[in-house]
Amino acid sequence: MEKQKNKSRQEIAVWLCAASMVLYTVWLLVPAIQTTGRAMTGCAAVALFALGVLLDWEYFRAHWALLVGQALCAACAPLILYFFLNRGGTGLTGFYVQNAMLWFPLIYLSYSRGKNDSRLWQYWKWALLGAMALTTLTTIGWLIEGMLRDGRIYAYSRSLGYAEPGREAYLKELMLRNIGGYDFIYATVVSLPFTCVGISENRGWKRAGFTAFLLAQALMVMLSQYTYAMVFTAALLAVELLALLLRKIAKLKTGPSLLWAMVPFVLVFLFRVPLVNAAASFCDAKGLTSVSHSLHQLLTALEGGALEGENRLVHYQTAWSGFCASPLLGSLLGGAKRLSQHSEALDLLSGLGVLGTAVFLAMQALMLRGGLRGLRQSSCRAQVWAAGCVFLAVAALGTVFYSRDIFLVLAGGLAGILSSKEH
């Protein structure tokens, strides 16, 4: 009888944990639900997961040190970012709640891989795919409407990236239309290698569905007018297409074909100035003013010219100078913080130094512990590394610690790829 009770309790625990991630995913990746449910829904999802872990007493007792350590890391990470990297502005409470939830997918991935129970990822996979497909389609529709409206271009996705005071009502209106903003656009870019896995691993109507989804994702990124997102998307798709051709022609495996596909990008680097100039001229002709401005600034930097004061490259130089002034500890011991607020990687080095950054990365590794089990044996490891490279690029050129969407999509893609091979 006691054994039966324990089994029933473990079953309930698994279903609670699975439901927590499905709830979190749908809430976060469907803006209309997120702005209606607000942060309390995300907190409820995390609390549901914690309850499920505690009910799974046998697993908790065997791994309590890891689980408690992960919880402490998730609790301390927002404080480090707030006090040493000036993240979150002046609102510690709101930032703390949001950023503490950011680490939830990493901990969930670690837990699901440790339990090795397919129920912990199979419903998550479909919730992730469904939520992203819905928001992708609605975002495309509204972005096209914005391009055709009143003879002007309304860049709704870019508008969601600016949260200055007094714009709350407008931003809520955009979210209720289910338009994806900065977080969703860059999460989409990170997810592209996983979508390519869906194309290669399926046949028939499923392959057609994933192909259509990939094209929709690329279209949405292009319409969003986020310059780096467009560049990363073009690079990823070019690598995947070249790798596919190499596999067909030379019968190479995925890893080597992706490696050889990087060769053209060396050529792109060598001819970067004329290529950027051509891209800027094209955007000028098509009326993509925001992208055109960014490309002209990039062209100025590549040619060694002076940059405008508000250009991102100037901000990057600020953080780099802060790191060079104190490489080991950054501004941990006091003094003026030299932060870009535009590059997570550079600000970590400038604010925490090499030693502090190593500690912070070790905290993330602890939260992800066991989550990458089986990666070396996976036939899709090249796509996982491609997604990781995009994540690092976004961290170098953007602010990923504001983006819960990116961490969710990265963890969800890893769970789907690594777990599906074991069941």
Short mmCIF file of C-alpha atoms in Angstrom, two decimals:
data_model
loop_
_atom_site.label_atom_id
_atom_site.label_comp_id
_atom_site.label_asym_id
_atom_site.label_seq_id
_atom_site.Cartn_x
_atom_site.Cartn_y
_atom_site.Cartn_z
CA MET A 1 0.00 0.00 0.00
CA GLU A 2 2.81 2.40 0.92
CA LYS A 3 4.58 1.61 -2.33
CA GLN A 4 1.42 2.37 -4.28
CA LYS A 5 1.03 5.73 -2.50
CA ASN A 6 4.61 6.66 -3.34
CA LYS A 7 4.06 5.78 -6.98
CA SER A 8 0.87 7.86 -7.13
CA ARG A 9 2.66 10.78 -5.52
CA GLN A 10 5.48 10.56 -8.06
CA GLU A 11 2.95 10.49 -10.89
CA ILE A 12 1.29 13.64 -9.57
CA ALA A 13 4.71 15.28 -9.21
CA VAL A 14 5.60 14.58 -12.85
CA TRP A 15 2.30 15.96 -14.13
CA LEU A 16 2.64 19.08 -11.98
CA CYS A 17 6.12 19.75 -13.33
CA ALA A 18 5.06 19.12 -16.93
CA ALA A 19 2.04 21.43 -16.51
CA SER A 20 4.23 24.14 -14.99
CA MET A 21 6.45 24.38 -18.07
CA VAL A 22 3.52 24.26 -20.51
CA LEU A 23 1.86 27.11 -18.57
CA TYR A 24 5.09 29.12 -18.46
CA THR A 25 5.73 28.63 -22.18
CA VAL A 26 2.27 29.63 -23.38
CA TRP A 27 2.18 32.59 -21.00
CA LEU A 28 5.59 33.93 -22.03
CA LEU A 29 5.51 33.37 -25.79
CA VAL A 30 1.95 34.57 -26.43
CA PRO A 31 2.10 38.32 -25.67
CA ALA A 32 -1.68 38.68 -25.44
CA ILE A 33 -1.75 36.10 -22.64
CA GLN A 34 1.37 37.52 -21.00
CA THR A 35 0.00 41.05 -20.70
CA THR A 36 -3.34 39.69 -19.40
CA GLY A 37 -1.93 37.15 -16.97
CA ARG A 38 0.93 39.43 -15.91
CA ALA A 39 3.91 38.28 -13.82
CA MET A 40 1.73 36.37 -11.35
CA THR A 41 1.10 33.70 -13.99
CA GLY A 42 4.81 33.11 -14.48
CA CYS A 43 5.34 33.00 -10.73
CA ALA A 44 2.50 30.48 -10.43
CA ALA A 45 4.17 28.27 -13.04
CA VAL A 46 7.48 28.32 -11.13
CA ALA A 47 5.66 27.61 -7.85
CA LEU A 48 3.87 24.67 -9.50
CA PHE A 49 7.23 23.24 -10.54
CA ALA A 50 8.65 23.68 -7.02
CA LEU A 51 5.63 21.86 -5.58
CA GLY A 52 6.09 19.02 -8.04
CA VAL A 53 9.78 18.65 -7.16
CA LEU A 54 9.00 18.56 -3.44
CA LEU A 55 6.30 15.93 -3.96
CA ASP A 56 8.86 13.78 -5.76
CA TRP A 57 10.47 13.23 -2.37
CA GLU A 58 12.73 10.32 -3.34
CA TYR A 59 14.33 12.31 -6.16
CA PHE A 60 14.58 15.45 -4.03
CA ARG A 61 16.25 13.56 -1.18
CA ALA A 62 18.82 12.07 -3.59
CA HIS A 63 19.58 15.38 -5.34
CA TRP A 64 18.71 18.01 -2.74
CA ALA A 65 22.16 19.62 -2.80
CA LEU A 66 21.95 20.25 -6.57
CA LEU A 67 18.35 21.48 -6.45
CA VAL A 68 18.98 23.83 -3.51
CA GLY A 69 22.16 25.11 -5.18
CA GLN A 70 20.25 25.80 -8.39
CA ALA A 71 17.55 27.66 -6.49
CA LEU A 72 20.16 29.79 -4.70
CA CYS A 73 21.86 30.62 -8.01
CA ALA A 74 18.54 31.68 -9.53
CA ALA A 75 17.86 33.82 -6.45
CA CYS A 76 21.30 35.49 -6.46
CA ALA A 77 21.74 36.08 -10.21
CA PRO A 78 19.26 39.02 -10.42
CA LEU A 79 21.00 40.74 -7.49
CA ILE A 80 24.38 40.46 -9.22
CA LEU A 81 22.96 41.89 -12.43
CA TYR A 82 21.13 44.69 -10.64
CA PHE A 83 23.88 45.92 -8.32
CA PHE A 84 26.99 45.28 -10.42
CA LEU A 85 25.72 45.64 -14.01
CA ASN A 86 22.99 48.27 -13.42
CA ARG A 87 20.34 46.04 -15.00
CA GLY A 88 16.69 46.73 -14.22
CA GLY A 89 16.96 50.51 -13.79
CA THR A 90 15.55 51.64 -10.45
CA GLY A 91 12.87 48.94 -10.11
CA LEU A 92 14.57 46.17 -8.16
CA THR A 93 11.36 44.32 -7.25
CA GLY A 94 10.01 44.04 -10.79
CA PHE A 95 13.40 43.19 -12.25
CA TYR A 96 14.08 40.60 -9.55
CA VAL A 97 10.81 38.76 -10.21
CA GLN A 98 11.32 38.77 -13.97
CA ASN A 99 14.99 37.80 -13.94
CA ALA A 100 14.59 35.07 -11.33
CA MET A 101 12.05 33.45 -13.67
CA LEU A 102 14.54 33.72 -16.54
CA TRP A 103 16.58 30.83 -15.12
CA PHE A 104 13.59 28.52 -14.67
CA PRO A 105 13.93 26.80 -18.11
CA LEU A 106 17.57 25.91 -17.38
CA ILE A 107 16.68 24.31 -14.05
CA TYR A 108 13.70 22.54 -15.61
CA LEU A 109 15.92 21.17 -18.40
CA SER A 110 18.38 19.87 -15.81
CA TYR A 111 15.54 18.26 -13.82
CA SER A 112 13.85 16.69 -16.87
CA ARG A 113 17.11 15.22 -18.14
CA GLY A 114 17.85 13.85 -14.67
CA LYS A 115 14.42 12.24 -14.39
CA ASN A 116 14.56 11.01 -18.01
CA ASP A 117 10.76 10.95 -18.19
CA SER A 118 9.34 11.75 -21.64
CA ARG A 119 6.29 13.42 -20.13
CA LEU A 120 8.50 16.23 -18.88
CA TRP A 121 9.42 17.33 -22.39
CA GLN A 122 6.93 16.01 -24.96
CA TYR A 123 4.10 18.38 -23.95
CA TRP A 124 6.62 21.21 -23.55
CA LYS A 125 7.76 20.62 -27.15
CA TRP A 126 4.28 21.03 -28.59
CA ALA A 127 3.45 23.99 -26.36
CA LEU A 128 6.67 25.70 -27.49
CA LEU A 129 6.05 25.03 -31.17
CA GLY A 130 2.38 26.02 -31.01
CA ALA A 131 2.98 29.25 -29.08
CA MET A 132 5.81 30.32 -31.38
CA ALA A 133 3.81 29.53 -34.52
CA LEU A 134 0.80 31.51 -33.29
CA THR A 135 2.83 34.59 -32.33
CA THR A 136 4.89 34.39 -35.52
CA LEU A 137 1.79 34.47 -37.71
CA THR A 138 0.06 37.28 -35.81
CA THR A 139 3.27 39.32 -35.77
CA ILE A 140 3.69 38.94 -39.54
CA GLY A 141 0.12 40.09 -40.10
CA TRP A 142 0.47 43.22 -37.97
CA LEU A 143 3.90 44.10 -39.36
CA ILE A 144 2.50 43.97 -42.90
CA GLU A 145 -0.43 46.13 -41.74
CA GLY A 146 2.08 48.57 -40.27
CA MET A 147 3.93 48.83 -43.58
CA LEU A 148 0.76 49.59 -45.54
CA ARG A 149 -0.88 51.95 -43.08
CA ASP A 150 -1.20 55.72 -43.83
CA GLY A 151 1.78 55.74 -46.18
CA ARG A 152 4.13 55.26 -43.19
CA ILE A 153 5.96 52.28 -41.74
CA TYR A 154 4.82 51.36 -38.22
CA ALA A 155 7.60 49.14 -36.83
CA TYR A 156 5.50 47.57 -34.08
CA SER A 157 8.12 45.03 -33.00
CA ARG A 158 10.73 47.75 -32.58
CA SER A 159 8.22 49.87 -30.66
CA LEU A 160 7.94 47.06 -28.09
CA GLY A 161 11.68 47.42 -27.47
CA TYR A 162 11.21 50.91 -26.01
CA ALA A 163 9.56 50.97 -22.58
CA GLU A 164 9.91 54.63 -21.67
CA PRO A 165 7.45 56.08 -19.11
CA GLY A 166 4.13 57.18 -20.57
CA ARG A 167 3.99 54.49 -23.27
CA GLU A 168 2.50 51.72 -21.13
CA ALA A 169 -0.98 51.89 -22.68
CA TYR A 170 0.40 51.79 -26.25
CA LEU A 171 2.71 48.88 -25.49
CA LYS A 172 -0.12 46.95 -23.85
CA GLU A 173 -2.25 47.55 -26.93
CA LEU A 174 0.48 46.08 -29.13
CA MET A 175 0.86 43.05 -26.87
CA LEU A 176 -2.89 42.46 -26.88
CA ARG A 177 -2.61 42.27 -30.67
CA ASN A 178 -0.14 39.44 -30.00
CA ILE A 179 2.84 41.15 -31.63
CA GLY A 180 6.27 39.78 -30.75
CA GLY A 181 8.90 42.31 -29.67
CA TYR A 182 12.67 42.30 -29.15
CA ASP A 183 12.67 39.18 -26.98
CA PHE A 184 10.53 37.12 -29.32
CA ILE A 185 12.37 38.19 -32.48
CA TYR A 186 15.79 37.20 -31.12
CA ALA A 187 14.39 34.03 -29.56
CA THR A 188 13.16 33.17 -33.06
CA VAL A 189 16.65 33.66 -34.46
CA VAL A 190 18.09 31.31 -31.80
CA SER A 191 15.41 28.74 -32.62
CA LEU A 192 16.16 28.57 -36.36
CA PRO A 193 18.65 25.66 -36.10
CA PHE A 194 16.03 23.69 -34.14
CA THR A 195 13.45 24.35 -36.86
CA CYS A 196 15.98 23.01 -39.37
CA VAL A 197 16.25 19.87 -37.25
CA GLY A 198 12.47 19.51 -37.52
CA ILE A 199 12.78 19.67 -41.31
CA SER A 200 15.58 17.10 -41.51
CA GLU A 201 14.13 14.67 -38.94
CA ASN A 202 10.59 14.49 -40.37
CA ARG A 203 8.95 13.41 -43.59
CA GLY A 204 5.75 14.17 -45.48
CA TRP A 205 3.36 16.77 -44.11
CA LYS A 206 5.45 17.30 -40.98
CA ARG A 207 8.49 18.28 -43.04
CA ALA A 208 6.30 20.59 -45.12
CA GLY A 209 4.94 22.15 -41.93
CA PHE A 210 8.40 22.79 -40.49
CA THR A 211 9.57 24.21 -43.82
CA ALA A 212 6.63 26.61 -43.92
CA PHE A 213 7.33 27.58 -40.32
CA LEU A 214 10.99 28.30 -41.13
CA LEU A 215 9.97 30.57 -44.02
CA ALA A 216 7.46 32.35 -41.78
CA GLN A 217 10.13 32.89 -39.11
CA ALA A 218 12.54 34.35 -41.69
CA LEU A 219 9.82 36.64 -43.05
CA MET A 220 8.91 37.88 -39.58
CA VAL A 221 12.54 38.68 -38.75
CA MET A 222 12.94 40.58 -42.02
CA LEU A 223 9.78 42.61 -41.40
CA SER A 224 10.79 43.38 -37.80
CA GLN A 225 13.68 45.62 -38.98
CA TYR A 226 16.03 44.44 -36.22
CA THR A 227 19.35 44.70 -38.03
CA TYR A 228 21.39 42.13 -36.10
CA ALA A 229 18.48 39.67 -36.16
CA MET A 230 18.32 39.97 -39.94
CA VAL A 231 22.07 39.45 -40.28
CA PHE A 232 22.08 36.40 -37.97
CA THR A 233 19.09 34.89 -39.78
CA ALA A 234 20.68 35.33 -43.18
CA ALA A 235 23.93 33.78 -41.93
CA LEU A 236 22.19 30.80 -40.31
CA LEU A 237 20.02 30.02 -43.30
CA ALA A 238 22.98 30.35 -45.66
CA VAL A 239 25.03 27.92 -43.54
CA GLU A 240 22.16 25.43 -43.36
CA LEU A 241 21.53 25.58 -47.13
CA LEU A 242 25.21 25.19 -47.95
CA ALA A 243 25.50 22.32 -45.49
CA LEU A 244 22.50 20.63 -47.11
CA LEU A 245 24.10 20.93 -50.55
CA LEU A 246 27.38 19.53 -49.24
CA ARG A 247 25.58 16.57 -47.67
CA LYS A 248 23.84 15.84 -50.97
CA ILE A 249 26.93 16.28 -53.16
CA ALA A 250 29.75 14.88 -51.00
CA LYS A 251 27.65 12.71 -48.65
CA LEU A 252 29.17 14.40 -45.63
CA LYS A 253 27.68 14.14 -42.16
CA THR A 254 26.02 17.12 -40.49
CA GLY A 255 29.03 18.25 -38.45
CA PRO A 256 31.62 18.39 -41.27
CA SER A 257 29.10 19.86 -43.72
CA LEU A 258 28.30 22.72 -41.35
CA LEU A 259 32.03 23.27 -40.83
CA TRP A 260 32.73 23.52 -44.56
CA ALA A 261 29.70 25.76 -44.96
CA MET A 262 31.50 28.37 -42.85
CA VAL A 263 34.06 28.93 -45.64
CA PRO A 264 31.91 31.44 -47.59
CA PHE A 265 31.61 33.57 -44.47
CA VAL A 266 35.35 34.04 -44.46
CA LEU A 267 34.88 35.51 -47.92
CA VAL A 268 32.05 37.68 -46.65
CA PHE A 269 34.39 39.03 -43.97
CA LEU A 270 37.05 39.84 -46.55
CA PHE A 271 34.52 41.73 -48.71
CA ARG A 272 32.52 43.16 -45.80
CA VAL A 273 32.74 46.84 -46.87
CA PRO A 274 31.26 46.50 -50.39
CA LEU A 275 28.66 44.02 -49.11
CA VAL A 276 27.49 46.31 -46.30
CA ASN A 277 27.43 49.22 -48.73
CA ALA A 278 25.25 47.23 -51.14
CA ALA A 279 22.90 46.17 -48.33
CA ALA A 280 22.55 49.78 -47.15
CA SER A 281 21.74 50.94 -50.68
CA PHE A 282 19.10 48.21 -51.00
CA CYS A 283 17.46 49.25 -47.70
CA ASP A 284 17.50 52.88 -48.84
CA ALA A 285 15.66 51.91 -52.00
CA LYS A 286 13.06 49.83 -50.11
CA GLY A 287 12.39 52.44 -47.43
CA LEU A 288 13.74 50.38 -44.51
CA THR A 289 15.08 53.51 -42.80
CA SER A 290 15.95 51.99 -39.43
CA VAL A 291 17.96 49.14 -40.94
CA SER A 292 19.54 51.50 -43.45
CA HIS A 293 20.70 53.85 -40.68
CA SER A 294 22.30 50.97 -38.76
CA LEU A 295 24.05 49.67 -41.86
CA HIS A 296 25.43 53.12 -42.74
CA GLN A 297 26.78 53.43 -39.20
CA LEU A 298 28.36 50.00 -39.47
CA LEU A 299 29.89 50.99 -42.79
CA THR A 300 31.35 54.13 -41.21
CA ALA A 301 32.92 52.02 -38.45
CA LEU A 302 34.34 49.49 -40.92
CA GLU A 303 35.92 52.33 -42.90
CA GLY A 304 37.43 53.83 -39.74
CA GLY A 305 35.22 56.93 -39.58
CA ALA A 306 33.85 58.72 -36.51
CA LEU A 307 30.60 57.37 -35.04
CA GLU A 308 27.59 59.17 -33.69
CA GLY A 309 27.39 59.46 -29.91
CA GLU A 310 24.35 57.21 -29.60
CA ASN A 311 25.66 54.48 -31.87
CA ARG A 312 26.00 51.02 -30.33
CA LEU A 313 29.63 50.69 -31.32
CA VAL A 314 30.45 53.70 -29.15
CA HIS A 315 28.74 52.01 -26.21
CA TYR A 316 30.69 48.82 -26.85
CA GLN A 317 33.93 50.80 -26.69
CA THR A 318 32.89 52.20 -23.29
CA ALA A 319 32.50 48.72 -21.79
CA TRP A 320 35.72 47.51 -23.38
CA SER A 321 37.66 50.40 -21.89
CA GLY A 322 36.20 49.53 -18.48
CA PHE A 323 37.39 45.96 -18.82
CA CYS A 324 40.86 47.02 -19.94
CA ALA A 325 41.14 49.29 -16.87
CA SER A 326 40.58 46.33 -14.50
CA PRO A 327 40.61 42.96 -16.28
CA LEU A 328 40.48 40.69 -13.23
CA LEU A 329 37.75 42.26 -11.06
CA GLY A 330 36.20 44.96 -13.24
CA SER A 331 34.36 47.48 -11.08
CA LEU A 332 33.56 44.96 -8.31
CA LEU A 333 35.70 46.85 -5.79
CA GLY A 334 34.08 50.20 -6.54
CA GLY A 335 34.73 53.09 -8.84
CA ALA A 336 32.74 54.29 -11.80
CA LYS A 337 31.05 51.55 -13.79
CA ARG A 338 31.80 51.65 -17.52
CA LEU A 339 28.89 49.73 -18.97
CA SER A 340 27.50 49.73 -22.49
CA GLN A 341 23.95 48.60 -21.61
CA HIS A 342 24.02 47.13 -25.12
CA SER A 343 26.32 44.11 -24.76
CA GLU A 344 25.86 41.47 -22.09
CA ALA A 345 29.26 39.91 -22.67
CA LEU A 346 31.22 43.17 -22.53
CA ASP A 347 29.27 44.45 -19.52
CA LEU A 348 29.94 41.21 -17.62
CA LEU A 349 33.66 41.63 -18.24
CA SER A 350 33.61 45.35 -17.41
CA GLY A 351 31.41 45.02 -14.33
CA LEU A 352 32.67 41.72 -12.89
CA GLY A 353 36.07 41.19 -14.52
CA VAL A 354 37.36 37.81 -15.63
CA LEU A 355 37.07 36.29 -12.14
CA GLY A 356 33.57 37.56 -11.48
CA THR A 357 32.40 36.54 -14.94
CA ALA A 358 33.79 33.04 -14.37
CA VAL A 359 31.81 32.76 -11.12
CA PHE A 360 28.65 34.00 -12.81
CA LEU A 361 29.04 31.52 -15.68
CA ALA A 362 29.68 28.75 -13.15
CA MET A 363 26.32 29.62 -11.55
CA GLN A 364 24.62 29.19 -14.92
CA ALA A 365 26.46 25.90 -15.49
CA LEU A 366 25.17 24.65 -12.13
CA MET A 367 21.59 25.54 -13.06
CA LEU A 368 22.04 23.67 -16.36
CA ARG A 369 23.91 20.71 -14.87
CA GLY A 370 23.04 17.49 -16.68
CA GLY A 371 20.92 19.34 -19.22
CA LEU A 372 23.36 18.63 -22.07
CA ARG A 373 23.69 14.92 -21.35
CA GLY A 374 23.87 12.99 -24.62
CA LEU A 375 24.88 15.96 -26.77
CA ARG A 376 28.04 14.29 -28.07
CA GLN A 377 26.06 11.29 -29.27
CA SER A 378 23.31 13.35 -30.89
CA SER A 379 23.19 13.48 -34.68
CA CYS A 380 21.86 17.04 -34.35
CA ARG A 381 24.73 18.37 -32.23
CA ALA A 382 25.88 20.66 -35.07
CA GLN A 383 22.55 22.49 -34.95
CA VAL A 384 22.81 22.75 -31.17
CA TRP A 385 26.23 24.34 -31.50
CA ALA A 386 24.88 26.67 -34.18
CA ALA A 387 22.11 27.80 -31.80
CA GLY A 388 24.74 28.26 -29.09
CA CYS A 389 26.86 30.41 -31.40
CA VAL A 390 23.87 32.62 -32.19
CA PHE A 391 23.16 32.94 -28.47
CA LEU A 392 26.75 34.05 -27.86
CA ALA A 393 26.53 36.52 -30.73
CA VAL A 394 23.32 37.99 -29.29
CA ALA A 395 24.99 38.20 -25.87
CA ALA A 396 27.95 40.02 -27.41
CA LEU A 397 25.78 42.50 -29.34
CA GLY A 398 22.63 42.68 -27.20
CA THR A 399 21.13 42.31 -23.73
CA VAL A 400 20.03 38.70 -23.34
CA PHE A 401 19.60 38.89 -19.56
CA TYR A 402 16.45 40.88 -20.19
CA SER A 403 15.11 38.17 -22.49
CA ARG A 404 13.34 35.25 -20.86
CA ASP A 405 12.15 34.18 -24.32
CA ILE A 406 15.66 33.38 -25.52
CA PHE A 407 16.50 31.18 -22.54
CA LEU A 408 13.15 29.40 -22.84
CA VAL A 409 13.53 28.66 -26.55
CA LEU A 410 17.14 27.55 -26.15
CA ALA A 411 16.30 25.18 -23.29
CA GLY A 412 13.16 23.91 -25.02
CA GLY A 413 15.01 23.18 -28.24
CA LEU A 414 17.71 21.30 -26.34
CA ALA A 415 15.11 19.26 -24.47
CA GLY A 416 13.33 18.27 -27.67
CA ILE A 417 16.51 17.29 -29.53
CA LEU A 418 18.34 15.46 -26.74
CA SER A 419 15.36 13.71 -25.15
CA SER A 420 13.64 12.55 -28.32
CA LYS A 421 16.58 10.28 -29.16
CA GLU A 422 16.12 8.33 -25.93
CA HIS A 423 12.44 7.39 -26.26
#
